[in-house]
Amino acid sequence: MSAIKLPALATVLMLSVQLSAQKKQSVTTPYLKEIQQLATLKSVQAAFTAIDQLEPTTQRELIELTEIPAPPFQEARRAVIFKQLLQDAGADNVWIDSVGNVLAIRKGKKATKTVALDAHLDTVFPEGTDVNVKHKGDTLYAPGIGDDTRGLVTILAVLKALEKARIETSEDVLFVASVGEEGLGDLRGAKYLFKKNDVKIDSWISVDGEEIKDITNGALGSVRYKVTIKGPGGHSWSAFGLGNPHHALGKAIDAFAEEAATFTSTPGGRTSFNVGRIGGGTSINAIPFESWMEVDMRSESPDRLKQIETIFTTSVTKALERYNATVKRGTPLTMTLEKIGYRPSGLTSDTNSLVQKAMAAVRYFNHEPTLNVVSTNANVPISLGIPAITIGPGGRAGNAHALNEYYLNENGAEGIKFTLLTLLLEAGVAK
Ligand SMILES: [Zn+2]
């Protein structure tokens, strides 16, 4: 009996924890009113009709783009096709920048600000992955179909709807199909845009995710390192006593994990650490000449990200010093710390007008908005203090980053209309 009762109680407890975590977000009345007015404009209604009519084309383009491989650092083929699609859709000025981002400006009437609408070109899947779309009923299966090819066709459909409904925005809209969002791409497309500053961007909306209710306003930051410890190496018996890089790496991991565990258990913003890969060595009976590890650290808080990075660098450095002090023969071991990834963290406040507008748009479609902390292209502008969010393109998507990734166009048009409304609230409709 108790065995049955216990899980039931646990379920109730878990449910109440989940419910309390999803507190109702407050959306201020002016934005709710503004969205009602906006959505009833004739031109916006015409854009909605255009989105509905475009649905078969949008689905076809989703399949076509998904089937053009875009592994990390190899987005160029997809970029060229997407550039053509933006041109065909009527963008004024389309170009590919030197890092590989596809950019299109649609001029506004006032043009005092630029609002960027972004989706990413790259997928996590390596060269040679089968990206052909397989149909099972109405569900489409292919690596990358949801993340983020669905985002690409969403921003394209938004542009087409603006053109078809002849909507002139007040502000300039910059359409962005970015490179390098995933993995070791390390947000290089978005980083380049803000560093190069060819176009000054005043606010940023990434379309990357699934459900429209999930708005990302928090940037989950990360810092990644590869640590390599080197020594002379030699025979396990005859050269015994030489510094052993694996032994030293073990001590470095232990020292870091212990200090990092203490730090991450203190309050002040969720922070994590992970030694993900270790390697090196020649043979069971050889003292290795090299030992390496890859380490990932993440935090919601910029300060805590810096702090755990310092804990990491000092703990492994000291661990090696301690180890070297015990080495009886040969030269001391050396260590290099190579930073292989950095995604800045930060937050666009839930009271910021861009977040409020997106939440009002979610409410317009009768969903309850939730605010999330995720690592996306929006990390870059958020860390620079530029209002930025990431929104979901709608439909039903799942298994992102897995070979059985899928997309089902259930209510997909709603996601495109939601993206359009969020953009128009931010960029304004010219009178
Ligand atoms: Zn993505």
mmCIF file of N, CA and C in Angstrom, residues 147-238:
data_model
loop_
_atom_site.group_PDB
_atom_site.id
_atom_site.type_symbol
_atom_site.label_atom_id
_atom_site.label_comp_id
_atom_site.label_asym_id
_atom_site.label_seq_id
_atom_site.Cartn_x
_atom_site.Cartn_y
_atom_site.Cartn_z
ATOM 1 N N ASP A 147 14.640 23.171 -35.546
ATOM 2 C CA ASP A 147 15.717 24.035 -35.034
ATOM 3 C C ASP A 147 16.785 24.212 -36.092
ATOM 4 N N ASP A 148 16.754 25.212 -36.900
ATOM 5 C CA ASP A 148 15.853 26.335 -36.795
ATOM 6 C C ASP A 148 15.270 26.640 -38.176
ATOM 7 N N THR A 149 15.131 25.578 -39.017
ATOM 8 C CA THR A 149 14.619 25.825 -40.359
ATOM 9 C C THR A 149 13.190 26.382 -40.290
ATOM 10 N N ARG A 150 12.440 25.908 -39.312
ATOM 11 C CA ARG A 150 11.097 26.457 -39.100
ATOM 12 C C ARG A 150 11.187 27.969 -38.805
ATOM 13 N N GLY A 151 12.195 28.376 -38.073
ATOM 14 C CA GLY A 151 12.400 29.808 -37.802
ATOM 15 C C GLY A 151 12.673 30.576 -39.087
ATOM 16 N N LEU A 152 13.494 29.989 -39.966
ATOM 17 C CA LEU A 152 13.829 30.657 -41.239
ATOM 18 C C LEU A 152 12.585 30.892 -42.083
ATOM 19 N N VAL A 153 11.749 29.851 -42.227
ATOM 20 C CA VAL A 153 10.564 30.030 -43.081
ATOM 21 C C VAL A 153 9.547 30.941 -42.415
ATOM 22 N N THR A 154 9.592 31.022 -41.093
ATOM 23 C CA THR A 154 8.685 31.934 -40.391
ATOM 24 C C THR A 154 9.037 33.385 -40.706
ATOM 25 N N ILE A 155 10.323 33.741 -40.624
ATOM 26 C CA ILE A 155 10.667 35.141 -40.902
ATOM 27 C C ILE A 155 10.448 35.464 -42.381
ATOM 28 N N LEU A 156 10.634 34.464 -43.240
ATOM 29 C CA LEU A 156 10.381 34.670 -44.670
ATOM 30 C C LEU A 156 8.885 34.928 -44.922
ATOM 31 N N ALA A 157 8.029 34.145 -44.264
ATOM 32 C CA ALA A 157 6.578 34.316 -44.429
ATOM 33 C C ALA A 157 6.118 35.668 -43.872
ATOM 34 N N VAL A 158 6.774 36.124 -42.806
ATOM 35 C CA VAL A 158 6.446 37.444 -42.247
ATOM 36 C C VAL A 158 6.762 38.532 -43.278
ATOM 37 N N LEU A 159 7.927 38.425 -43.908
ATOM 38 C CA LEU A 159 8.298 39.402 -44.942
ATOM 39 C C LEU A 159 7.285 39.383 -46.091
ATOM 40 N N LYS A 160 6.926 38.184 -46.552
ATOM 41 C CA LYS A 160 5.969 38.084 -47.661
ATOM 42 C C LYS A 160 4.626 38.689 -47.281
ATOM 43 N N ALA A 161 4.185 38.438 -46.055
ATOM 44 C CA ALA A 161 2.887 38.955 -45.602
ATOM 45 C C ALA A 161 2.912 40.483 -45.547
ATOM 46 N N LEU A 162 4.025 41.046 -45.082
ATOM 47 C CA LEU A 162 4.163 42.514 -45.041
ATOM 48 C C LEU A 162 4.066 43.087 -46.452
ATOM 49 N N GLU A 163 4.723 42.410 -47.394
ATOM 50 C CA GLU A 163 4.713 42.865 -48.781
ATOM 51 C C GLU A 163 3.322 42.756 -49.391
ATOM 52 N N LYS A 164 2.713 41.582 -49.220
ATOM 53 C CA LYS A 164 1.399 41.345 -49.837
ATOM 54 C C LYS A 164 0.343 42.297 -49.289
ATOM 55 N N ALA A 165 0.420 42.581 -47.982
ATOM 56 C CA ALA A 165 -0.572 43.462 -47.353
ATOM 57 C C ALA A 165 -0.146 44.924 -47.441
ATOM 58 N N ARG A 166 0.976 45.187 -48.111
ATOM 59 C CA ARG A 166 1.532 46.541 -48.270
ATOM 60 C C ARG A 166 1.602 47.296 -46.941
ATOM 61 N N ILE A 167 2.118 46.615 -45.929
ATOM 62 C CA ILE A 167 2.273 47.268 -44.624
ATOM 63 C C ILE A 167 3.606 47.997 -44.598
ATOM 64 N N GLU A 168 3.530 49.296 -44.292
ATOM 65 C CA GLU A 168 4.756 50.055 -44.099
ATOM 66 C C GLU A 168 4.980 50.189 -42.599
ATOM 67 N N THR A 169 6.148 49.787 -42.145
ATOM 68 C CA THR A 169 6.455 49.943 -40.718
ATOM 69 C C THR A 169 6.994 51.348 -40.468
ATOM 70 N N SER A 170 6.952 51.766 -39.203
ATOM 71 C CA SER A 170 7.547 53.064 -38.863
ATOM 72 C C SER A 170 9.065 52.951 -38.870
ATOM 73 N N GLU A 171 9.547 51.864 -38.275
ATOM 74 C CA GLU A 171 10.997 51.700 -38.132
ATOM 75 C C GLU A 171 11.518 50.710 -39.176
ATOM 76 N N ASP A 172 12.825 50.737 -39.381
ATOM 77 C CA ASP A 172 13.444 49.766 -40.289
ATOM 78 C C ASP A 172 13.388 48.368 -39.671
ATOM 79 N N VAL A 173 13.198 47.373 -40.528
ATOM 80 C CA VAL A 173 13.282 45.989 -40.059
ATOM 81 C C VAL A 173 14.467 45.332 -40.765
ATOM 82 N N LEU A 174 15.319 44.720 -39.975
ATOM 83 C CA LEU A 174 16.462 43.989 -40.524
ATOM 84 C C LEU A 174 16.177 42.492 -40.380
ATOM 85 N N PHE A 175 16.009 41.815 -41.518
ATOM 86 C CA PHE A 175 15.834 40.362 -41.488
ATOM 87 C C PHE A 175 17.220 39.729 -41.454
ATOM 88 N N VAL A 176 17.403 38.803 -40.531
ATOM 89 C CA VAL A 176 18.727 38.186 -40.345
ATOM 90 C C VAL A 176 18.598 36.670 -40.416
ATOM 91 N N ALA A 177 19.366 36.043 -41.304
ATOM 92 C CA ALA A 177 19.529 34.580 -41.262
ATOM 93 C C ALA A 177 20.976 34.374 -40.855
ATOM 94 N N SER A 178 21.182 33.975 -39.602
ATOM 95 C CA SER A 178 22.528 34.034 -39.020
ATOM 96 C C SER A 178 23.260 32.703 -39.097
ATOM 97 N N VAL A 179 24.577 32.805 -39.092
ATOM 98 C CA VAL A 179 25.429 31.607 -39.041
ATOM 99 C C VAL A 179 25.859 31.368 -37.595
ATOM 100 N N GLY A 180 26.294 30.126 -37.332
ATOM 101 C CA GLY A 180 27.024 29.832 -36.101
ATOM 102 C C GLY A 180 26.284 30.003 -34.793
ATOM 103 N N GLU A 181 24.993 29.661 -34.766
ATOM 104 C CA GLU A 181 24.288 29.770 -33.477
ATOM 105 C C GLU A 181 24.593 28.583 -32.585
ATOM 106 N N GLU A 182 24.747 27.413 -33.210
ATOM 107 C CA GLU A 182 24.848 26.171 -32.444
ATOM 108 C C GLU A 182 26.290 25.853 -32.024
ATOM 109 N N GLY A 183 26.404 25.136 -30.923
ATOM 110 C CA GLY A 183 27.650 24.505 -30.474
ATOM 111 C C GLY A 183 28.877 25.380 -30.598
ATOM 112 N N LEU A 184 29.905 24.832 -31.281
ATOM 113 C CA LEU A 184 31.160 25.568 -31.383
ATOM 114 C C LEU A 184 31.056 26.773 -32.319
ATOM 115 N N GLY A 185 29.920 26.911 -32.993
ATOM 116 C CA GLY A 185 29.650 28.151 -33.740
ATOM 117 C C GLY A 185 29.720 29.340 -32.802
ATOM 118 N N ASP A 186 29.331 29.080 -31.524
ATOM 119 C CA ASP A 186 29.565 30.044 -30.445
ATOM 120 C C ASP A 186 28.931 31.419 -30.718
ATOM 121 N N LEU A 187 27.772 31.410 -31.383
ATOM 122 C CA LEU A 187 27.013 32.642 -31.688
ATOM 123 C C LEU A 187 27.820 33.591 -32.586
ATOM 124 N N ARG A 188 28.659 33.031 -33.464
ATOM 125 C CA ARG A 188 29.591 33.912 -34.172
ATOM 126 C C ARG A 188 28.882 34.856 -35.139
ATOM 127 N N GLY A 189 27.736 34.441 -35.703
ATOM 128 C CA GLY A 189 27.003 35.339 -36.603
ATOM 129 C C GLY A 189 26.489 36.553 -35.859
ATOM 130 N N ALA A 190 25.826 36.315 -34.731
ATOM 131 C CA ALA A 190 25.273 37.420 -33.933
ATOM 132 C C ALA A 190 26.393 38.275 -33.352
ATOM 133 N N LYS A 191 27.465 37.630 -32.879
ATOM 134 C CA LYS A 191 28.593 38.385 -32.313
ATOM 135 C C LYS A 191 29.179 39.331 -33.357
ATOM 136 N N TYR A 192 29.324 38.820 -34.586
ATOM 137 C CA TYR A 192 29.910 39.616 -35.665
ATOM 138 C C TYR A 192 29.038 40.849 -35.966
ATOM 139 N N LEU A 193 27.708 40.621 -36.031
ATOM 140 C CA LEU A 193 26.789 41.727 -36.337
ATOM 141 C C LEU A 193 26.939 42.893 -35.364
ATOM 142 N N PHE A 194 27.061 42.549 -34.073
ATOM 143 C CA PHE A 194 27.121 43.621 -33.070
ATOM 144 C C PHE A 194 28.523 44.206 -32.950
ATOM 145 N N LYS A 195 29.520 43.436 -33.336
ATOM 146 C CA LYS A 195 30.889 43.932 -33.287
ATOM 147 C C LYS A 195 31.139 44.837 -34.495
ATOM 148 N N LYS A 196 30.710 44.364 -35.651
ATOM 149 C CA LYS A 196 30.982 45.079 -36.895
ATOM 150 C C LYS A 196 30.128 46.335 -36.985
ATOM 151 N N ASN A 197 28.853 46.188 -36.490
ATOM 152 C CA ASN A 197 27.983 47.354 -36.409
ATOM 153 C C ASN A 197 27.730 48.054 -37.747
ATOM 154 N N ASP A 198 27.674 47.269 -38.848
ATOM 155 C CA ASP A 198 27.333 47.844 -40.155
ATOM 156 C C ASP A 198 25.939 48.475 -40.094
ATOM 157 N N VAL A 199 25.038 47.770 -39.398
ATOM 158 C CA VAL A 199 23.702 48.302 -39.164
ATOM 159 C C VAL A 199 23.566 48.421 -37.653
ATOM 160 N N LYS A 200 23.172 49.596 -37.179
ATOM 161 C CA LYS A 200 22.998 49.757 -35.733
ATOM 162 C C LYS A 200 21.647 49.148 -35.358
ATOM 163 N N ILE A 201 21.675 48.119 -34.531
ATOM 164 C CA ILE A 201 20.444 47.399 -34.167
ATOM 165 C C ILE A 201 19.963 47.884 -32.802
ATOM 166 N N ASP A 202 18.677 48.283 -32.733
ATOM 167 C CA ASP A 202 18.141 48.839 -31.483
ATOM 168 C C ASP A 202 17.351 47.832 -30.678
ATOM 169 N N SER A 203 16.762 46.849 -31.348
ATOM 170 C CA SER A 203 16.146 45.742 -30.609
ATOM 171 C C SER A 203 16.169 44.508 -31.484
ATOM 172 N N TRP A 204 16.056 43.355 -30.833
ATOM 173 C CA TRP A 204 16.367 42.091 -31.511
ATOM 174 C C TRP A 204 15.342 41.024 -31.141
ATOM 175 N N ILE A 205 14.793 40.357 -32.159
ATOM 176 C CA ILE A 205 13.855 39.251 -31.924
ATOM 177 C C ILE A 205 14.394 38.033 -32.675
ATOM 178 N N SER A 206 14.775 36.990 -31.946
ATOM 179 C CA SER A 206 15.169 35.736 -32.591
ATOM 180 C C SER A 206 13.953 34.828 -32.633
ATOM 181 N N VAL A 207 13.798 34.127 -33.754
ATOM 182 C CA VAL A 207 12.726 33.137 -33.860
ATOM 183 C C VAL A 207 13.413 31.778 -33.847
ATOM 184 N N ASP A 208 13.320 31.094 -32.725
ATOM 185 C CA ASP A 208 14.107 29.874 -32.541
ATOM 186 C C ASP A 208 13.520 29.143 -31.340
ATOM 187 N N GLY A 209 12.813 28.069 -31.602
ATOM 188 C CA GLY A 209 12.194 27.348 -30.493
ATOM 189 C C GLY A 209 10.970 26.624 -30.987
ATOM 190 N N GLU A 210 10.002 26.475 -30.128
ATOM 191 C CA GLU A 210 8.811 25.718 -30.497
ATOM 192 C C GLU A 210 7.559 26.534 -30.235
ATOM 193 N N GLU A 211 6.973 26.328 -29.055
ATOM 194 C CA GLU A 211 5.666 26.922 -28.791
ATOM 195 C C GLU A 211 5.743 28.437 -28.666
ATOM 196 N N ILE A 212 4.657 29.106 -29.064
ATOM 197 C CA ILE A 212 4.670 30.573 -29.019
ATOM 198 C C ILE A 212 4.576 31.097 -27.588
ATOM 199 N N LYS A 213 4.093 30.270 -26.658
ATOM 200 C CA LYS A 213 3.957 30.770 -25.279
ATOM 201 C C LYS A 213 5.325 30.972 -24.598
ATOM 202 N N ASP A 214 6.350 30.268 -25.109
ATOM 203 C CA ASP A 214 7.663 30.312 -24.459
ATOM 204 C C ASP A 214 8.520 31.461 -24.979
ATOM 205 N N ILE A 215 8.639 32.487 -24.172
ATOM 206 C CA ILE A 215 9.472 33.636 -24.545
ATOM 207 C C ILE A 215 10.770 33.563 -23.751
ATOM 208 N N THR A 216 11.876 33.684 -24.447
ATOM 209 C CA THR A 216 13.167 33.697 -23.772
ATOM 210 C C THR A 216 13.616 35.142 -23.597
ATOM 211 N N ASN A 217 13.714 35.586 -22.350
ATOM 212 C CA ASN A 217 14.237 36.933 -22.072
ATOM 213 C C ASN A 217 15.522 36.875 -21.255
ATOM 214 N N GLY A 218 15.874 35.659 -20.815
ATOM 215 C CA GLY A 218 17.098 35.482 -20.046
ATOM 216 C C GLY A 218 18.134 34.757 -20.888
ATOM 217 N N ALA A 219 19.351 35.258 -20.863
ATOM 218 C CA ALA A 219 20.422 34.654 -21.654
ATOM 219 C C ALA A 219 21.252 33.761 -20.754
ATOM 220 N N LEU A 220 21.197 32.461 -21.026
ATOM 221 C CA LEU A 220 22.019 31.525 -20.273
ATOM 222 C C LEU A 220 23.434 31.603 -20.830
ATOM 223 N N GLY A 221 24.346 32.081 -20.012
ATOM 224 C CA GLY A 221 25.724 32.250 -20.474
ATOM 225 C C GLY A 221 26.535 30.988 -20.262
ATOM 226 N N SER A 222 27.574 30.829 -21.054
ATOM 227 C CA SER A 222 28.457 29.687 -20.842
ATOM 228 C C SER A 222 29.883 30.057 -21.196
ATOM 229 N N VAL A 223 30.804 29.336 -20.570
ATOM 230 C CA VAL A 223 32.202 29.499 -20.917
ATOM 231 C C VAL A 223 32.792 28.094 -20.991
ATOM 232 N N ARG A 224 33.592 27.859 -22.021
ATOM 233 C CA ARG A 224 34.113 26.507 -22.257
ATOM 234 C C ARG A 224 35.623 26.532 -22.444
ATOM 235 N N TYR A 225 36.264 25.519 -21.885
ATOM 236 C CA TYR A 225 37.719 25.437 -21.968
ATOM 237 C C TYR A 225 38.178 24.061 -22.403
ATOM 238 N N LYS A 226 39.319 24.034 -23.095
ATOM 239 C CA LYS A 226 40.060 22.796 -23.265
ATOM 240 C C LYS A 226 41.357 22.947 -22.471
ATOM 241 N N VAL A 227 41.607 21.995 -21.590
ATOM 242 C CA VAL A 227 42.809 22.004 -20.758
ATOM 243 C C VAL A 227 43.725 20.898 -21.259
ATOM 244 N N THR A 228 44.983 21.234 -21.521
ATOM 245 C CA THR A 228 45.935 20.201 -21.945
ATOM 246 C C THR A 228 47.148 20.221 -21.022
ATOM 247 N N ILE A 229 47.436 19.058 -20.443
ATOM 248 C CA ILE A 229 48.623 18.924 -19.585
ATOM 249 C C ILE A 229 49.639 18.067 -20.339
ATOM 250 N N LYS A 230 50.878 18.555 -20.405
ATOM 251 C CA LYS A 230 51.904 17.824 -21.170
ATOM 252 C C LYS A 230 53.125 17.501 -20.325
ATOM 253 N N GLY A 231 53.771 16.417 -20.680
ATOM 254 C CA GLY A 231 55.008 16.008 -20.002
ATOM 255 C C GLY A 231 55.870 15.209 -20.957
ATOM 256 N N PRO A 232 57.033 14.709 -20.475
ATOM 257 C CA PRO A 232 57.945 14.004 -21.386
ATOM 258 C C PRO A 232 57.402 12.649 -21.857
ATOM 259 N N GLY A 233 56.641 11.955 -21.034
ATOM 260 C CA GLY A 233 56.146 10.621 -21.391
ATOM 261 C C GLY A 233 57.257 9.593 -21.341
ATOM 262 N N GLY A 234 56.921 8.323 -21.225
ATOM 263 C CA GLY A 234 57.962 7.298 -21.193
ATOM 264 C C GLY A 234 57.411 5.952 -20.763
ATOM 265 N N HIS A 235 58.321 4.996 -20.569
ATOM 266 C CA HIS A 235 57.910 3.640 -20.211
ATOM 267 C C HIS A 235 57.389 3.603 -18.769
ATOM 268 N N SER A 236 56.336 2.828 -18.565
ATOM 269 C CA SER A 236 55.686 2.836 -17.249
ATOM 270 C C SER A 236 56.604 2.250 -16.155
ATOM 271 N N TRP A 237 57.542 1.399 -16.547
ATOM 272 C CA TRP A 237 58.445 0.797 -15.560
ATOM 273 C C TRP A 237 59.782 1.517 -15.536
ATOM 274 N N SER A 238 60.425 1.602 -16.730
ATOM 275 C CA SER A 238 61.793 2.143 -16.724
ATOM 276 C C SER A 238 61.813 3.654 -16.494
#
